[in-house]
Short mmCIF file of C-alpha atoms in Angstrom, two decimals:
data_model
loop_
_atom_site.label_atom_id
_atom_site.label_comp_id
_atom_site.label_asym_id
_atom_site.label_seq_id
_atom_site.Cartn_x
_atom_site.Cartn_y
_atom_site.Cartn_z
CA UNK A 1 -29.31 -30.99 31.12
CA UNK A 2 -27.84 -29.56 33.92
CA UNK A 3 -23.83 -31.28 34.33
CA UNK A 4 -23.33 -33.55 37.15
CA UNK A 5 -20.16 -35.96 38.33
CA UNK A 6 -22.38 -38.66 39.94
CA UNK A 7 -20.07 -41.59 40.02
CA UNK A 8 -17.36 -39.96 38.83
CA UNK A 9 -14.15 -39.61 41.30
CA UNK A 10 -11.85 -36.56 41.72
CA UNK A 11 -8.72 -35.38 42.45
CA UNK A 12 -8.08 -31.71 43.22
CA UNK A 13 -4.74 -30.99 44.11
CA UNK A 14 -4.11 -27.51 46.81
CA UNK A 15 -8.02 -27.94 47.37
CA UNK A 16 -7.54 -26.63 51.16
CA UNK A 17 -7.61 -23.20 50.35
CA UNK A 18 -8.53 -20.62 46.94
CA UNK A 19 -9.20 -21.67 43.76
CA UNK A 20 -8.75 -25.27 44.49
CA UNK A 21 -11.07 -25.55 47.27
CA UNK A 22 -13.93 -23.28 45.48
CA UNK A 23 -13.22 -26.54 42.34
CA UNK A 24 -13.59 -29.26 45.26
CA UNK A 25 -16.71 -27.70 46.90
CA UNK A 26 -18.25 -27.27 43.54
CA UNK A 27 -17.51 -30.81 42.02
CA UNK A 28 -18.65 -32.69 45.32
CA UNK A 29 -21.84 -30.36 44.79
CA UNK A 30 -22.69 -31.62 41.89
CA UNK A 31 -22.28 -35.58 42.91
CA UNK A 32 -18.60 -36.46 42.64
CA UNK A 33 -16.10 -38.01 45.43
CA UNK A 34 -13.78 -35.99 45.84
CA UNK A 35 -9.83 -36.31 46.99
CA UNK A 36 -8.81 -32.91 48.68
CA UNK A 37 -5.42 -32.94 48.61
CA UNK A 38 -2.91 -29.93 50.08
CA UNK A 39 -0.05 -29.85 51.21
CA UNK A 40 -1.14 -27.33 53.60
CA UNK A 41 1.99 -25.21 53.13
CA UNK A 42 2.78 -21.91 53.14
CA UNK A 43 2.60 -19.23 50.06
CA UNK A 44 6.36 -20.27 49.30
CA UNK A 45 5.54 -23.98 50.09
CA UNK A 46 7.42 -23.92 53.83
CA UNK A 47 6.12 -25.53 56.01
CA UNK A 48 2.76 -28.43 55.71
CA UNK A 49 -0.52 -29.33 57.73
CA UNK A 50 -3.08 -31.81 57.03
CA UNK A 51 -5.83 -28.94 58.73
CA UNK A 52 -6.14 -26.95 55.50
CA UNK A 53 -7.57 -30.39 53.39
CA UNK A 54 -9.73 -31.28 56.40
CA UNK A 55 -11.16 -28.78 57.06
CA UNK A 56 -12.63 -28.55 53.34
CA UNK A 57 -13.49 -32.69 53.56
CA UNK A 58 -15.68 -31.58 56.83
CA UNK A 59 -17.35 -28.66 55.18
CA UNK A 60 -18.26 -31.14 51.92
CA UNK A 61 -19.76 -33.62 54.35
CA UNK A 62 -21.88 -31.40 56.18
CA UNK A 63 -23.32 -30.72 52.36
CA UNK A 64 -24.04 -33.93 51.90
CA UNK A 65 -20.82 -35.10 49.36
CA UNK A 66 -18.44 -37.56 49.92
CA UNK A 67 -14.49 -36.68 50.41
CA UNK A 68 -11.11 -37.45 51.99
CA UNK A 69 -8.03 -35.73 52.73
CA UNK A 70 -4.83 -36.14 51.31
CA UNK A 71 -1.49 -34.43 52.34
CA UNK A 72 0.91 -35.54 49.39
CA UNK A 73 3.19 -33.33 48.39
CA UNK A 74 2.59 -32.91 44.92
CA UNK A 75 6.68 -32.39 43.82
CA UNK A 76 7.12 -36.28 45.84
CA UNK A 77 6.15 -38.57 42.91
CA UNK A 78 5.52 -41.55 45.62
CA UNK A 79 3.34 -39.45 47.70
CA UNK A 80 1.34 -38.92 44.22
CA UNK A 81 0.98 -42.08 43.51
CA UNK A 82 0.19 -43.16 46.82
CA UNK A 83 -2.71 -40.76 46.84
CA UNK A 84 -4.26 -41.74 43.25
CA UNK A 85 -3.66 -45.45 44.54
CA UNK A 86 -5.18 -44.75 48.08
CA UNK A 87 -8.38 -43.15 45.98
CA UNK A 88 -8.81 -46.10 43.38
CA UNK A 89 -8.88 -48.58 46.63
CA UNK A 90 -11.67 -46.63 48.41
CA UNK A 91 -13.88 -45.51 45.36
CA UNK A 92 -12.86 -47.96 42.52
CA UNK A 93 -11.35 -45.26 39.90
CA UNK A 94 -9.94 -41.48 39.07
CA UNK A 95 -11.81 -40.07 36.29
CA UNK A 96 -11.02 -36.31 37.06
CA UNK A 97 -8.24 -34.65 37.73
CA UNK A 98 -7.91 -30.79 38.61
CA UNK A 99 -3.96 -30.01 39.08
CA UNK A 100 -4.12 -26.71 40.96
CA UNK A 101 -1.49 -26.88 43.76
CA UNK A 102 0.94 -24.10 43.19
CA UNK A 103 3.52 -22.05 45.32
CA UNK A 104 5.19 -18.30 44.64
CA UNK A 105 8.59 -17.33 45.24
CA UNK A 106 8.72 -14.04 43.35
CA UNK A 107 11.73 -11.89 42.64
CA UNK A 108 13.24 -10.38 39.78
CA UNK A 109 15.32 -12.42 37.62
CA UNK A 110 18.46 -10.76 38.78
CA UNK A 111 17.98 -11.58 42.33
CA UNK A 112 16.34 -15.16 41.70
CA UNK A 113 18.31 -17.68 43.20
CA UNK A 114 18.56 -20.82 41.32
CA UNK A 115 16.40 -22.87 44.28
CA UNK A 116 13.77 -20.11 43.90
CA UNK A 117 13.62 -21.25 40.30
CA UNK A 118 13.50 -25.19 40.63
CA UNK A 119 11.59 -25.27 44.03
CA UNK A 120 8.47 -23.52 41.81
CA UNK A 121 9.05 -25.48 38.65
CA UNK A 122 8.65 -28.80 40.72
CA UNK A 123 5.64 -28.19 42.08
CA UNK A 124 4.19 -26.31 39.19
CA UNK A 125 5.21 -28.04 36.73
CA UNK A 126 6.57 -31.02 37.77
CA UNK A 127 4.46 -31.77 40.25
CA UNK A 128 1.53 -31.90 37.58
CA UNK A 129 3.35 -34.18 35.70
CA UNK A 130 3.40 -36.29 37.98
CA UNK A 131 -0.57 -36.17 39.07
CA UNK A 132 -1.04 -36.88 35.61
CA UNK A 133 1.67 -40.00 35.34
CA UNK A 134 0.10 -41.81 38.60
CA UNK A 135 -4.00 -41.29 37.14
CA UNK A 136 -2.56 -41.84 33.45
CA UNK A 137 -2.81 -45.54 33.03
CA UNK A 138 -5.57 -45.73 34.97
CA UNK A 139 -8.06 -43.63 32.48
CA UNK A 140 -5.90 -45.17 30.03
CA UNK A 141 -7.62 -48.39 31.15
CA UNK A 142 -11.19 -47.50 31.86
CA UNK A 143 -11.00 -45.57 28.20
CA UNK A 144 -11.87 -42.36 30.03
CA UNK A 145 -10.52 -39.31 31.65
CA UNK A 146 -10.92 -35.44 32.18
CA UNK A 147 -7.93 -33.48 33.55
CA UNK A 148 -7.66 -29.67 33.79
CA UNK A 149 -4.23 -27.89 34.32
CA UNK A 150 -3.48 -24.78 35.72
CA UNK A 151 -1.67 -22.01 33.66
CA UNK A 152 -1.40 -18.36 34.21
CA UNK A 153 -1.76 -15.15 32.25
CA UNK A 154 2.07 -14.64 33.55
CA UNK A 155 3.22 -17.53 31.63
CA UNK A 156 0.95 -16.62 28.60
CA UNK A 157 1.97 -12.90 28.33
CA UNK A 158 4.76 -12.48 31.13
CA UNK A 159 4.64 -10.89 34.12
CA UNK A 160 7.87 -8.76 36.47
CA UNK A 161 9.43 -10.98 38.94
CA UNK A 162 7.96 -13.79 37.95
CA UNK A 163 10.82 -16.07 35.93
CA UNK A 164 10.24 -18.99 37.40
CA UNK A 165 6.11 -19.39 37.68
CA UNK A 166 6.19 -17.87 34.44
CA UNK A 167 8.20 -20.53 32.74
CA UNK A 168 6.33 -23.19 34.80
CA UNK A 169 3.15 -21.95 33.98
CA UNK A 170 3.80 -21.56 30.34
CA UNK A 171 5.16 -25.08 30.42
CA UNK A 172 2.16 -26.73 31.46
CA UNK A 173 0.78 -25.43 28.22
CA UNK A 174 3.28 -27.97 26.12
CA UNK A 175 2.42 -30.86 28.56
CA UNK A 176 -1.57 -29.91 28.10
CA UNK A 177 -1.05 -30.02 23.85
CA UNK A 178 0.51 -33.67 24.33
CA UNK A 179 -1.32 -35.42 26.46
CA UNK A 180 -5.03 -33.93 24.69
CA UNK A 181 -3.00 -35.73 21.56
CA UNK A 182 -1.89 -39.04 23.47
CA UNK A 183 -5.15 -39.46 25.11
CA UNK A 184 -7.43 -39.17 22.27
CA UNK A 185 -7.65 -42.94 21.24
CA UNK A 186 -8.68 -43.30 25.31
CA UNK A 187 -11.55 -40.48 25.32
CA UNK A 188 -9.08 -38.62 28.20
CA UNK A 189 -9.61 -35.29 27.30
CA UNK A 190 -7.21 -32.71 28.69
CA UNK A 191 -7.46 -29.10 28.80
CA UNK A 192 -5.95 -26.00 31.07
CA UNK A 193 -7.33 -23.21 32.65
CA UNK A 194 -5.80 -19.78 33.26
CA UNK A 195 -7.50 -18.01 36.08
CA UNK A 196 -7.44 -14.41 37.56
CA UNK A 197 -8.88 -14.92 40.91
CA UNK A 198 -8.39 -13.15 44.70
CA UNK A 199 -6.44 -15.53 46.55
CA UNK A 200 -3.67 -16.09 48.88
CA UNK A 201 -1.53 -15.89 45.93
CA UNK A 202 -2.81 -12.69 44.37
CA UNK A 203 -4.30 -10.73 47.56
CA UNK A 204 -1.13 -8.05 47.61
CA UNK A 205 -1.15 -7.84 44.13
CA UNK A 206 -4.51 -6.03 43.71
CA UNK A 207 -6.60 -3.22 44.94
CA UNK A 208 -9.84 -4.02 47.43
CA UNK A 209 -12.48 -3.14 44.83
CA UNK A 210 -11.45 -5.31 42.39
CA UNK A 211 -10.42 -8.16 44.76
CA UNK A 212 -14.10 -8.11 45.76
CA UNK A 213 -14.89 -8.84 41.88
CA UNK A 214 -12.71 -11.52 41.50
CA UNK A 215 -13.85 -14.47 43.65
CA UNK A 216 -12.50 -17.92 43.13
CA UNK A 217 -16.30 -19.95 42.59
CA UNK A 218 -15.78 -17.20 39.36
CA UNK A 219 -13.27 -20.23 38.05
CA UNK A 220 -15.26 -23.07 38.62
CA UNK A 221 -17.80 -23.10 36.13
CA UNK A 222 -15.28 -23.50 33.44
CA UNK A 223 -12.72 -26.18 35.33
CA UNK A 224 -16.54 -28.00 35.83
CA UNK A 225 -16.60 -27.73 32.32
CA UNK A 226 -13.50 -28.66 31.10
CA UNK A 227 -14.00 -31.88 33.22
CA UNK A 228 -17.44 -33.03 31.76
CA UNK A 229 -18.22 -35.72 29.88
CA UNK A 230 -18.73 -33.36 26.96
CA UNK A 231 -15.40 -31.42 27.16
CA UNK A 232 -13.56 -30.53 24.57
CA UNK A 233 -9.81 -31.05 24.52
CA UNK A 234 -6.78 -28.84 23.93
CA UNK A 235 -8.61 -25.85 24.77
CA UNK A 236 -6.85 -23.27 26.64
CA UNK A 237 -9.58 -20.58 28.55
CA UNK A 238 -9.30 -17.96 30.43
CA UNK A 239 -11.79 -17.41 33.28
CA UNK A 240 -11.90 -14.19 36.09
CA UNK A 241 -14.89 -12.31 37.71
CA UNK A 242 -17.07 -13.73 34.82
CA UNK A 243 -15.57 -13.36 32.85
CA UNK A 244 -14.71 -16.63 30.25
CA UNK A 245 -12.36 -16.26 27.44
CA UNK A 246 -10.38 -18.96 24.85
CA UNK A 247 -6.73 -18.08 24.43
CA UNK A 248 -5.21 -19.49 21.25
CA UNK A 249 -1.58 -19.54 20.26
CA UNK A 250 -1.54 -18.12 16.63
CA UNK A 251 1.13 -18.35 13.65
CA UNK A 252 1.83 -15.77 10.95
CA UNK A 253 1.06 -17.14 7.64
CA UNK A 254 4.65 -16.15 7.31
CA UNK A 255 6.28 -15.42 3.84
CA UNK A 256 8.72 -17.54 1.90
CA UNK A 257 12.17 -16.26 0.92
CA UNK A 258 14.55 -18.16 -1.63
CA UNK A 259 18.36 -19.29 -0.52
CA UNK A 260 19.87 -15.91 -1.85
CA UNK A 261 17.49 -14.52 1.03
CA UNK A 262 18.37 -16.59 3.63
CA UNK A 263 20.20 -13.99 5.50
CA UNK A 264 19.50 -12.45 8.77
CA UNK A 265 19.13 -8.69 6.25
CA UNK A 266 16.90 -10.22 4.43
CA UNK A 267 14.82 -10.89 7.54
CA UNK A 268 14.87 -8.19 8.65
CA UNK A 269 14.07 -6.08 4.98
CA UNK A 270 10.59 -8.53 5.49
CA UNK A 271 9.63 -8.56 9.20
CA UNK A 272 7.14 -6.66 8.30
CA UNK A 273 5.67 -9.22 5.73
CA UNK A 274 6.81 -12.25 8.11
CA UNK A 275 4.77 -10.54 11.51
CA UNK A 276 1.73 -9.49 9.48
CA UNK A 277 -1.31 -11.35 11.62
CA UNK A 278 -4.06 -11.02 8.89
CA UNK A 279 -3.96 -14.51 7.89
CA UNK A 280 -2.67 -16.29 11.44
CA UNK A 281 -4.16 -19.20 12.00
CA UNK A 282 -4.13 -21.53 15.74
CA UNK A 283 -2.14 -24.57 14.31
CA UNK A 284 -2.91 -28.01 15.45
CA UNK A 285 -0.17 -29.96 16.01
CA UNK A 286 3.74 -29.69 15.74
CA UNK A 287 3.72 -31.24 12.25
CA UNK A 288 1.45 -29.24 10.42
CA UNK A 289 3.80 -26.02 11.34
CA UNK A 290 6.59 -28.35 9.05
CA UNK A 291 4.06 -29.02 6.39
CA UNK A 292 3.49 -25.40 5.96
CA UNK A 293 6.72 -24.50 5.56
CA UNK A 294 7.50 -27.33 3.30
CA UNK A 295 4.46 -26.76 1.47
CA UNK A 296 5.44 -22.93 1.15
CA UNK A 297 9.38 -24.04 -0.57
CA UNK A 298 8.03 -26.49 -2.65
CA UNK A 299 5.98 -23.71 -3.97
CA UNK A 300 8.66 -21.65 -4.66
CA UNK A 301 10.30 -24.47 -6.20
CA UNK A 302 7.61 -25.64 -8.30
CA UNK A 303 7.69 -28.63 -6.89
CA UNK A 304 4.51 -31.10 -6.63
CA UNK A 305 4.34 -32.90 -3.12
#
């Protein structure tokens, strides 16, 4: 059965242009009423129009969906919740949330100022907390919710000149693992999406040829996914010119070393015990990293738990 949002009511946050407007064309197309909210900024978030947004509300229309417009400013926590509060009035609910909206302000560390760094991490990361905050209780009440972040390979694996997107994007990876946890009990199911695409963002970044592979509707079918009413949670995947991949964060089984050991020579005499990746497993939660270790000393000990 082919996935559909009938009924359903979404928020896409910088849907005027990229990635976020190929998520808010393709979720109106298959039956949801969509919010397209940007800014309408430029790259480095200067600036702000309301054209961007409308222009993507008139272009769902003419295809027969149903959208508005929003301008918020995703870093302005009352302009958030003015726009989830603005949606539940008109359309009675938001079920789906797609935090996209993102800014660059790219230098090497060295030169990064320090209003660089916080101007990116507010609207990165920040700024999604605060989507999710204002649609939180919400779902919370209606015992259902979908909500996709936005991370990127250069807060996975690291990318030069890129400190500050980098440590938001990586962030957004802790705030995914909690709220899939909190929202469980309320079937709000929250996973992240890390997407290579040609955009505004990554158009002097990459040669023509492959820029022509790497089309932002490539990204879609997985954030249309990740929103369904059969999505998992927790997951992390990477999507790009077809490509669809899931990215786990893996743990050493790790190795066991008594007190005399616990010396930083000792480490280093076993790092290559301690880094072997033959047995890593994706761990589940925070807690089950301490029961491991525990688990592994009372061993030692001979200890019975």
């Amino acid at each position: 059965m082919a996935i559909r949002f009938d009924g359903r009511v979404a928020i896409v946050t910088g849907a005027g242009n990229g990635l976020g407007k190929a998520h808010a064309l393709g979720l109106a197309s298959r039956g949801a009423k969509v919010v397209v909210n940007d800014f309408g900024g430029a790259r480095d978030g200067t600036g702000g129009s309301l054209s961007p947004a409308e222009a993507v509300v008139e272009e769902i229309r003419k295809a027969g969906g149903t959208a508005m417009a929003d301008g918020a400013d995703v870093s302005n926590f009352e302009q958030v919740t003015a726009m989830v509060e603005r949606a539940t009035k008109e359309w009675g609910s938001v079920d789906l949330l797609c935090a996209n909206a993102g800014i660059l302000r790219d230098k090497s560390f060295g030169k990064m100022d320090a209003a660089d760094f916080q101007k990116v991490l507010d609207v990165h990361l920040v700024g999604t907390f605060y989507c999710c905050k204002a649609a939180w209780a919400g779902m919370r009440d209606r015992s259902y919710g979908r909500i996709v972040l936005t991370t990127s390979s250069s807060g996975l694996y690291g990318n030069f000149g890129q400190a500050n997107y980098g440590a938001a994007k990586s962030g957004m990876v802790g705030l995914m693992n909690v709220l899939a946890e909190e929202g469980r009990k309320n079937d709000i199911r929250v996973n992240i999406i890390s997407p290579t695409a040609a955009t505004r963002m990554t158009e002097e970044l990459l040669p023509p040829q492959a820029l022509q592979l790497m089309k932002p509707n490539a990204i879609t079918p997985a954030v249309e996914y990740m929103l369904s009413e059969d999505a998992p949670t927790r997951t992390i995947m990477g999507a790009g010119a077809g490509s669809f991949a899931v990215i786990k964060i893996m743990e050493s089984e790790g190795i066991n070393l008594p007190e005399s050991d616990w010396t930083p020579d000792a480490v280093a005499a076993h790092f290559g015990e301690i880094s072997d990746m033959s047995k890593a497993k994706a761990l589940t939660g925070a807690f089950e990293q301490t029961q491991k270790y525990v688990a592994q000393a009372a061993a030692r000990a001979g200890i019975k738990l």
